[in-house]
Amino acid sequence: MRNKIIGKIAVAGALLATTSLAQAEDVEVLHWWTSGGEAAALNVLKDDLQGQGYGWIDMPVAGGGGEAAMTTLRARVTAGDAPTAVQMLGFDILDWAEEGALANLDSVAAKEGWDAVVPQALQAFAKSDGHWISAPVNVHSTNWVWANKAILDELGIAQPTTWDEFIAAMEAVKASGKTALAHGGQAWQDATIFDGVVLSAGGTEFYKTAFIDLDMDALGSDTMLEVFNRMTTLRSYVDDNFSGRDWNLASAMVINGEAAFQIMGDWAKGEFLNAGKVPGDDFLCFRVPGSEGAVSFNSDQFAMFSVSSEGGQAAQGAMAAAIMSPSFQSAFNVVKGSVPARTDVPNDAFDACGKQGMAELAAAASAGTLVGSIAHGHANRAAVKNAIYDVVTAHFNGEYDAATAVEELVNAVEGAL
Ligand code: BGC
């Protein structure tokens, strides 16, 4: 079937060469890239496809982590009106593949040699039953801190290298009257912080045992109590208006000098760059103290929903090929804040944080310290992910103390299995 699609791409290409560009089919793309930095990155993809003659129908559904986008997707598919291509994360991709809803991308993958260049950790979510079912556009990671350099300089705070130093730094910022930790109280953001805190308090093995293997003893352990205690501590450094704030507005607080730190995935870097800020001069990027060496990753991938029209299939094949081209992977990820989803992309065009991210991803992959993000769908299926969200967010909002949160976590995960 895929050979047929590649054939169609060639036919479409030939058509484009001889007739007007307007004849190529449009792609409708469902995604949740709605912040300034995300939109800038999305434009790189849009321009690439439009340059090849494919029209772009935008279907944005705001909401970091993609929960709202996935709800919209379900409604569209149920109504028999699936978009051409969909931004998706981790286990959601596998779930849709198991429902038989996704197009097989084997031909494009074989032609472009994806097997040799896409890391195994990503292939685990881009292939189902041995067949390629999505095109990974990037690798993000969540255990990052973004810091306003001027605030740290002014207060004489060095970049923290341990959890205790991090807390001492936040204490000093709080005493100065500024917000120590910029945060948006939304379940996925609380969970994003949680990724880094679990790695910091428990290390990679604990992370894997508790959140990948879902070992009940680890989930109910004293180490988990320490994780929630650390979450309680972080809660004391956010401002009074944190509830419901979007993540990019929290990034803006650090960018504008209202707040010193944000714990957030490296999509936050896209906001700093979009505001003209320079890593090392205006802002610092470093791993959540105590989690150095570990990388909790999530990879945005584009899955194609099966379509019957030849033009539609050609457009999907062209989009998949465009996403995976090395030059696109560099151009896009430089803007997005993420790193390439292929191992053979040079790091020349990336800034210091990007180079660090690329090196750390490779090192973590070979050291066995690369773990799927709990918050962003790479540790568990949606039911378990959502159960964890509920407990983490209830605790962060003061509904549970740390000890109760540990008990509730065990119950919630057990109930979701
Ligand atoms: C996605 C990123 C996105 C972020 C915030 C994450 O789940 O992987 O691409 O920038 O959510 O919207």
mmCIF file of N, CA and C in Angstrom, residues 130-224:
data_model
loop_
_atom_site.group_PDB
_atom_site.id
_atom_site.type_symbol
_atom_site.label_atom_id
_atom_site.label_comp_id
_atom_site.label_asym_id
_atom_site.label_seq_id
_atom_site.Cartn_x
_atom_site.Cartn_y
_atom_site.Cartn_z
ATOM 1 N N GLY A 130 5.553 -3.516 14.580
ATOM 2 C CA GLY A 130 6.665 -3.484 13.624
ATOM 3 C C GLY A 130 6.477 -2.519 12.458
ATOM 4 N N HIS A 131 5.356 -1.809 12.410
ATOM 5 C CA HIS A 131 5.105 -0.866 11.305
ATOM 6 C C HIS A 131 5.184 0.574 11.791
ATOM 7 N N TRP A 132 5.766 1.425 10.961
ATOM 8 C CA TRP A 132 5.834 2.852 11.301
ATOM 9 C C TRP A 132 4.437 3.452 11.221
ATOM 10 N N ILE A 133 4.041 4.143 12.308
ATOM 11 C CA ILE A 133 2.708 4.752 12.295
ATOM 12 C C ILE A 133 2.769 6.238 12.671
ATOM 13 N N SER A 134 3.972 6.750 12.877
ATOM 14 C CA SER A 134 4.055 8.201 13.084
ATOM 15 C C SER A 134 5.457 8.689 12.756
ATOM 16 N N ALA A 135 5.549 9.994 12.540
ATOM 17 C CA ALA A 135 6.818 10.637 12.202
ATOM 18 C C ALA A 135 7.225 11.547 13.356
ATOM 19 N N PRO A 136 8.284 11.195 14.081
ATOM 20 C CA PRO A 136 8.705 12.020 15.223
ATOM 21 C C PRO A 136 9.368 13.319 14.784
ATOM 22 N N VAL A 137 8.856 14.417 15.285
ATOM 23 C CA VAL A 137 9.361 15.715 14.839
ATOM 24 C C VAL A 137 10.439 16.256 15.780
ATOM 25 N N ASN A 138 10.452 15.740 17.019
ATOM 26 C CA ASN A 138 11.411 16.297 17.982
ATOM 27 C C ASN A 138 11.560 15.381 19.188
ATOM 28 N N VAL A 139 12.483 15.776 20.064
ATOM 29 C CA VAL A 139 12.534 15.200 21.411
ATOM 30 C C VAL A 139 12.591 16.371 22.388
ATOM 31 N N HIS A 140 11.583 16.448 23.241
ATOM 32 C CA HIS A 140 11.600 17.422 24.330
ATOM 33 C C HIS A 140 12.029 16.709 25.600
ATOM 34 N N SER A 141 12.437 17.476 26.604
ATOM 35 C CA SER A 141 12.575 16.833 27.908
ATOM 36 C C SER A 141 12.077 17.782 28.977
ATOM 37 N N THR A 142 11.616 17.182 30.057
ATOM 38 C CA THR A 142 10.842 17.950 31.042
ATOM 39 C C THR A 142 11.630 18.355 32.282
ATOM 40 N N ASN A 143 12.750 17.703 32.574
ATOM 41 C CA ASN A 143 13.433 18.022 33.839
ATOM 42 C C ASN A 143 14.432 19.169 33.695
ATOM 43 N N TRP A 144 13.894 20.299 33.250
ATOM 44 C CA TRP A 144 14.689 21.517 33.070
ATOM 45 C C TRP A 144 14.197 22.630 34.003
ATOM 46 N N VAL A 145 15.150 23.500 34.358
ATOM 47 C CA VAL A 145 14.801 24.755 35.037
ATOM 48 C C VAL A 145 15.253 25.902 34.127
ATOM 49 N N TRP A 146 14.425 26.928 34.015
ATOM 50 C CA TRP A 146 14.729 28.132 33.236
ATOM 51 C C TRP A 146 14.842 29.276 34.220
ATOM 52 N N ALA A 147 15.937 30.029 34.153
ATOM 53 C CA ALA A 147 16.182 31.041 35.183
ATOM 54 C C ALA A 147 16.493 32.400 34.570
ATOM 55 N N ASN A 148 16.016 33.447 35.227
ATOM 56 C CA ASN A 148 16.333 34.812 34.811
ATOM 57 C C ASN A 148 17.711 35.168 35.366
ATOM 58 N N LYS A 149 18.666 35.382 34.479
ATOM 59 C CA LYS A 149 20.049 35.563 34.909
ATOM 60 C C LYS A 149 20.236 36.871 35.682
ATOM 61 N N ALA A 150 19.562 37.931 35.241
ATOM 62 C CA ALA A 150 19.749 39.227 35.907
ATOM 63 C C ALA A 150 19.320 39.150 37.378
ATOM 64 N N ILE A 151 18.223 38.439 37.634
ATOM 65 C CA ILE A 151 17.768 38.332 39.033
ATOM 66 C C ILE A 151 18.817 37.582 39.856
ATOM 67 N N LEU A 152 19.319 36.484 39.310
ATOM 68 C CA LEU A 152 20.314 35.717 40.067
ATOM 69 C C LEU A 152 21.565 36.563 40.311
ATOM 70 N N ASP A 153 22.009 37.293 39.274
ATOM 71 C CA ASP A 153 23.207 38.131 39.431
ATOM 72 C C ASP A 153 22.990 39.199 40.501
ATOM 73 N N GLU A 154 21.834 39.837 40.403
ATOM 74 C CA GLU A 154 21.532 40.931 41.335
ATOM 75 C C GLU A 154 21.522 40.439 42.784
ATOM 76 N N LEU A 155 21.029 39.227 42.983
ATOM 77 C CA LEU A 155 20.931 38.697 44.349
ATOM 78 C C LEU A 155 22.156 37.864 44.735
ATOM 79 N N GLY A 156 23.121 37.788 43.836
ATOM 80 C CA GLY A 156 24.340 37.022 44.139
ATOM 81 C C GLY A 156 24.082 35.533 44.272
ATOM 82 N N ILE A 157 23.150 35.029 43.482
ATOM 83 C CA ILE A 157 22.813 33.597 43.554
ATOM 84 C C ILE A 157 23.523 32.855 42.421
ATOM 85 N N ALA A 158 24.285 31.819 42.791
ATOM 86 C CA ALA A 158 24.931 31.001 41.762
ATOM 87 C C ALA A 158 23.935 29.966 41.260
ATOM 88 N N GLN A 159 24.168 29.473 40.041
ATOM 89 C CA GLN A 159 23.275 28.429 39.505
ATOM 90 C C GLN A 159 23.282 27.235 40.469
ATOM 91 N N PRO A 160 22.118 26.871 41.011
ATOM 92 C CA PRO A 160 22.087 25.797 42.016
ATOM 93 C C PRO A 160 22.452 24.431 41.432
ATOM 94 N N THR A 161 23.202 23.661 42.185
ATOM 95 C CA THR A 161 23.627 22.343 41.696
ATOM 96 C C THR A 161 23.070 21.197 42.547
ATOM 97 N N THR A 162 22.450 21.529 43.672
ATOM 98 C CA THR A 162 21.800 20.490 44.486
ATOM 99 C C THR A 162 20.393 20.971 44.823
ATOM 100 N N TRP A 163 19.578 20.046 45.261
ATOM 101 C CA TRP A 163 18.205 20.418 45.644
ATOM 102 C C TRP A 163 18.242 21.484 46.744
ATOM 103 N N ASP A 164 19.112 21.286 47.739
ATOM 104 C CA ASP A 164 19.167 22.247 48.852
ATOM 105 C C ASP A 164 19.576 23.637 48.371
ATOM 106 N N GLU A 165 20.520 23.663 47.438
ATOM 107 C CA GLU A 165 20.923 24.974 46.889
ATOM 108 C C GLU A 165 19.769 25.628 46.117
ATOM 109 N N PHE A 166 19.007 24.778 45.453
ATOM 110 C CA PHE A 166 17.867 25.293 44.681
ATOM 111 C C PHE A 166 16.853 25.938 45.639
ATOM 112 N N ILE A 167 16.589 25.255 46.733
ATOM 113 C CA ILE A 167 15.627 25.786 47.712
ATOM 114 C C ILE A 167 16.179 27.068 48.344
ATOM 115 N N ALA A 168 17.473 27.053 48.654
ATOM 116 C CA ALA A 168 18.089 28.255 49.249
ATOM 117 C C ALA A 168 17.983 29.431 48.271
ATOM 118 N N ALA A 169 18.183 29.127 46.987
ATOM 119 C CA ALA A 169 18.089 30.186 45.967
ATOM 120 C C ALA A 169 16.667 30.733 45.918
ATOM 121 N N MET A 170 15.679 29.842 45.960
ATOM 122 C CA MET A 170 14.287 30.318 45.899
ATOM 123 C C MET A 170 13.936 31.124 47.145
ATOM 124 N N GLU A 171 14.491 30.701 48.276
ATOM 125 C CA GLU A 171 14.246 31.429 49.523
ATOM 126 C C GLU A 171 14.772 32.865 49.393
ATOM 127 N N ALA A 172 15.971 32.992 48.821
ATOM 128 C CA ALA A 172 16.572 34.328 48.664
ATOM 129 C C ALA A 172 15.736 35.193 47.713
ATOM 130 N N VAL A 173 15.217 34.576 46.658
ATOM 131 C CA VAL A 173 14.391 35.350 45.710
ATOM 132 C C VAL A 173 13.110 35.797 46.411
ATOM 133 N N LYS A 174 12.516 34.875 47.136
ATOM 134 C CA LYS A 174 11.258 35.201 47.828
ATOM 135 C C LYS A 174 11.491 36.368 48.803
ATOM 136 N N ALA A 175 12.609 36.314 49.514
ATOM 137 C CA ALA A 175 12.923 37.374 50.485
ATOM 138 C C ALA A 175 13.098 38.724 49.795
ATOM 139 N N SER A 176 13.495 38.684 48.513
ATOM 140 C CA SER A 176 13.707 39.946 47.786
ATOM 141 C C SER A 176 12.393 40.561 47.310
ATOM 142 N N GLY A 177 11.308 39.816 47.450
ATOM 143 C CA GLY A 177 10.008 40.342 47.040
ATOM 144 C C GLY A 177 9.566 39.871 45.659
ATOM 145 N N LYS A 178 10.455 39.199 44.942
ATOM 146 C CA LYS A 178 10.067 38.681 43.614
ATOM 147 C C LYS A 178 9.477 37.288 43.787
ATOM 148 N N THR A 179 8.826 36.826 42.718
ATOM 149 C CA THR A 179 8.313 35.448 42.747
ATOM 150 C C THR A 179 9.474 34.503 42.492
ATOM 151 N N ALA A 180 9.601 33.494 43.340
ATOM 152 C CA ALA A 180 10.718 32.557 43.164
ATOM 153 C C ALA A 180 10.434 31.599 42.016
ATOM 154 N N LEU A 181 9.236 31.002 42.028
ATOM 155 C CA LEU A 181 8.923 29.967 41.042
ATOM 156 C C LEU A 181 7.695 30.368 40.235
ATOM 157 N N ALA A 182 7.908 30.626 38.950
ATOM 158 C CA ALA A 182 6.784 30.938 38.060
ATOM 159 C C ALA A 182 6.112 29.629 37.699
ATOM 160 N N HIS A 183 4.827 29.568 37.936
ATOM 161 C CA HIS A 183 4.135 28.307 37.672
ATOM 162 C C HIS A 183 2.687 28.582 37.315
ATOM 163 N N GLY A 184 2.136 27.709 36.504
ATOM 164 C CA GLY A 184 0.719 27.779 36.196
ATOM 165 C C GLY A 184 0.034 26.564 36.791
ATOM 166 N N GLY A 185 -0.933 26.811 37.645
ATOM 167 C CA GLY A 185 -1.638 25.712 38.308
ATOM 168 C C GLY A 185 -2.623 25.045 37.371
ATOM 169 N N GLN A 186 -2.103 24.178 36.531
ATOM 170 C CA GLN A 186 -2.938 23.317 35.680
ATOM 171 C C GLN A 186 -2.375 21.919 35.892
ATOM 172 N N ALA A 187 -3.246 20.922 35.838
ATOM 173 C CA ALA A 187 -2.808 19.570 36.217
ATOM 174 C C ALA A 187 -1.561 19.137 35.442
ATOM 175 N N TRP A 188 -1.535 19.404 34.124
ATOM 176 C CA TRP A 188 -0.378 18.922 33.353
ATOM 177 C C TRP A 188 0.903 19.645 33.747
ATOM 178 N N GLN A 189 0.765 20.918 34.164
ATOM 179 C CA GLN A 189 1.976 21.640 34.592
ATOM 180 C C GLN A 189 2.461 21.130 35.945
ATOM 181 N N ASP A 190 1.528 20.856 36.855
ATOM 182 C CA ASP A 190 1.928 20.273 38.140
ATOM 183 C C ASP A 190 2.659 18.952 37.878
ATOM 184 N N ALA A 191 2.111 18.170 36.947
ATOM 185 C CA ALA A 191 2.712 16.872 36.640
ATOM 186 C C ALA A 191 4.074 17.025 35.966
ATOM 187 N N THR A 192 4.236 18.097 35.197
ATOM 188 C CA THR A 192 5.532 18.329 34.539
ATOM 189 C C THR A 192 6.619 18.591 35.585
ATOM 190 N N ILE A 193 6.276 19.389 36.592
ATOM 191 C CA ILE A 193 7.207 19.615 37.701
ATOM 192 C C ILE A 193 7.530 18.288 38.392
ATOM 193 N N PHE A 194 6.478 17.487 38.547
ATOM 194 C CA PHE A 194 6.587 16.209 39.239
ATOM 195 C C PHE A 194 7.629 15.299 38.561
ATOM 196 N N ASP A 195 7.649 15.253 37.232
ATOM 197 C CA ASP A 195 8.656 14.447 36.511
ATOM 198 C C ASP A 195 10.058 14.709 37.075
ATOM 199 N N GLY A 196 10.425 15.994 37.121
ATOM 200 C CA GLY A 196 11.777 16.361 37.553
ATOM 201 C C GLY A 196 11.996 16.083 39.029
ATOM 202 N N VAL A 197 10.946 16.284 39.823
ATOM 203 C CA VAL A 197 11.079 16.068 41.272
ATOM 204 C C VAL A 197 11.257 14.572 41.572
ATOM 205 N N VAL A 198 10.543 13.722 40.853
ATOM 206 C CA VAL A 198 10.710 12.269 41.064
ATOM 207 C C VAL A 198 12.153 11.876 40.743
ATOM 208 N N LEU A 199 12.686 12.381 39.635
ATOM 209 C CA LEU A 199 14.072 12.048 39.277
ATOM 210 C C LEU A 199 15.050 12.600 40.305
ATOM 211 N N SER A 200 14.762 13.806 40.768
ATOM 212 C CA SER A 200 15.664 14.449 41.724
ATOM 213 C C SER A 200 15.654 13.725 43.077
ATOM 214 N N ALA A 201 14.477 13.359 43.546
ATOM 215 C CA ALA A 201 14.377 12.744 44.882
ATOM 216 C C ALA A 201 14.694 11.260 44.850
ATOM 217 N N GLY A 202 14.382 10.604 43.737
ATOM 218 C CA GLY A 202 14.486 9.144 43.746
ATOM 219 C C GLY A 202 15.488 8.552 42.772
ATOM 220 N N GLY A 203 15.916 9.326 41.784
ATOM 221 C CA GLY A 203 16.835 8.785 40.774
ATOM 222 C C GLY A 203 16.091 7.989 39.709
ATOM 223 N N THR A 204 16.855 7.593 38.694
ATOM 224 C CA THR A 204 16.246 6.950 37.525
ATOM 225 C C THR A 204 15.635 5.591 37.850
ATOM 226 N N GLU A 205 16.338 4.798 38.675
ATOM 227 C CA GLU A 205 15.815 3.449 38.943
ATOM 228 C C GLU A 205 14.474 3.533 39.659
ATOM 229 N N PHE A 206 14.402 4.454 40.626
ATOM 230 C CA PHE A 206 13.135 4.631 41.342
ATOM 231 C C PHE A 206 12.027 5.088 40.385
ATOM 232 N N TYR A 207 12.383 6.019 39.520
ATOM 233 C CA TYR A 207 11.416 6.538 38.531
ATOM 234 C C TYR A 207 10.846 5.385 37.715
ATOM 235 N N LYS A 208 11.774 4.532 37.253
ATOM 236 C CA LYS A 208 11.336 3.420 36.387
ATOM 237 C C LYS A 208 10.483 2.422 37.172
ATOM 238 N N THR A 209 10.937 2.083 38.369
ATOM 239 C CA THR A 209 10.205 1.075 39.149
ATOM 240 C C THR A 209 8.812 1.584 39.497
ATOM 241 N N ALA A 210 8.765 2.837 39.943
ATOM 242 C CA ALA A 210 7.472 3.371 40.384
ATOM 243 C C ALA A 210 6.563 3.700 39.200
ATOM 244 N N PHE A 211 7.093 4.397 38.200
ATOM 245 C CA PHE A 211 6.186 4.985 37.198
ATOM 246 C C PHE A 211 6.162 4.284 35.843
ATOM 247 N N ILE A 212 7.160 3.442 35.573
ATOM 248 C CA ILE A 212 7.095 2.680 34.316
ATOM 249 C C ILE A 212 6.579 1.270 34.655
ATOM 250 N N ASP A 213 7.200 0.658 35.681
ATOM 251 C CA ASP A 213 6.763 -0.701 36.074
ATOM 252 C C ASP A 213 5.507 -0.655 36.947
ATOM 253 N N LEU A 214 5.213 0.488 37.515
ATOM 254 C CA LEU A 214 4.056 0.672 38.417
ATOM 255 C C LEU A 214 4.091 -0.309 39.591
ATOM 256 N N ASP A 215 5.274 -0.399 40.178
ATOM 257 C CA ASP A 215 5.461 -1.251 41.353
ATOM 258 C C ASP A 215 4.799 -0.577 42.565
ATOM 259 N N MET A 216 3.850 -1.272 43.168
ATOM 260 C CA MET A 216 3.044 -0.648 44.233
ATOM 261 C C MET A 216 3.888 -0.291 45.461
ATOM 262 N N ASP A 217 4.915 -1.117 45.749
ATOM 263 C CA ASP A 217 5.778 -0.794 46.897
ATOM 264 C C ASP A 217 6.520 0.515 46.660
ATOM 265 N N ALA A 218 7.023 0.677 45.442
ATOM 266 C CA ALA A 218 7.740 1.925 45.131
ATOM 267 C C ALA A 218 6.771 3.108 45.148
ATOM 268 N N LEU A 219 5.581 2.895 44.626
ATOM 269 C CA LEU A 219 4.603 3.999 44.601
ATOM 270 C C LEU A 219 4.222 4.424 46.021
ATOM 271 N N GLY A 220 4.248 3.466 46.943
ATOM 272 C CA GLY A 220 3.839 3.803 48.318
ATOM 273 C C GLY A 220 5.013 3.989 49.270
ATOM 274 N N SER A 221 6.203 4.190 48.715
ATOM 275 C CA SER A 221 7.427 4.167 49.533
ATOM 276 C C SER A 221 7.736 5.496 50.237
ATOM 277 N N ASP A 222 8.733 5.433 51.115
ATOM 278 C CA ASP A 222 9.223 6.648 51.779
ATOM 279 C C ASP A 222 9.835 7.608 50.757
ATOM 280 N N THR A 223 10.424 7.043 49.709
ATOM 281 C CA THR A 223 10.987 7.924 48.670
ATOM 282 C C THR A 223 9.859 8.744 48.048
ATOM 283 N N MET A 224 8.693 8.106 47.852
ATOM 284 C CA MET A 224 7.565 8.852 47.282
ATOM 285 C C MET A 224 7.109 9.940 48.254
#
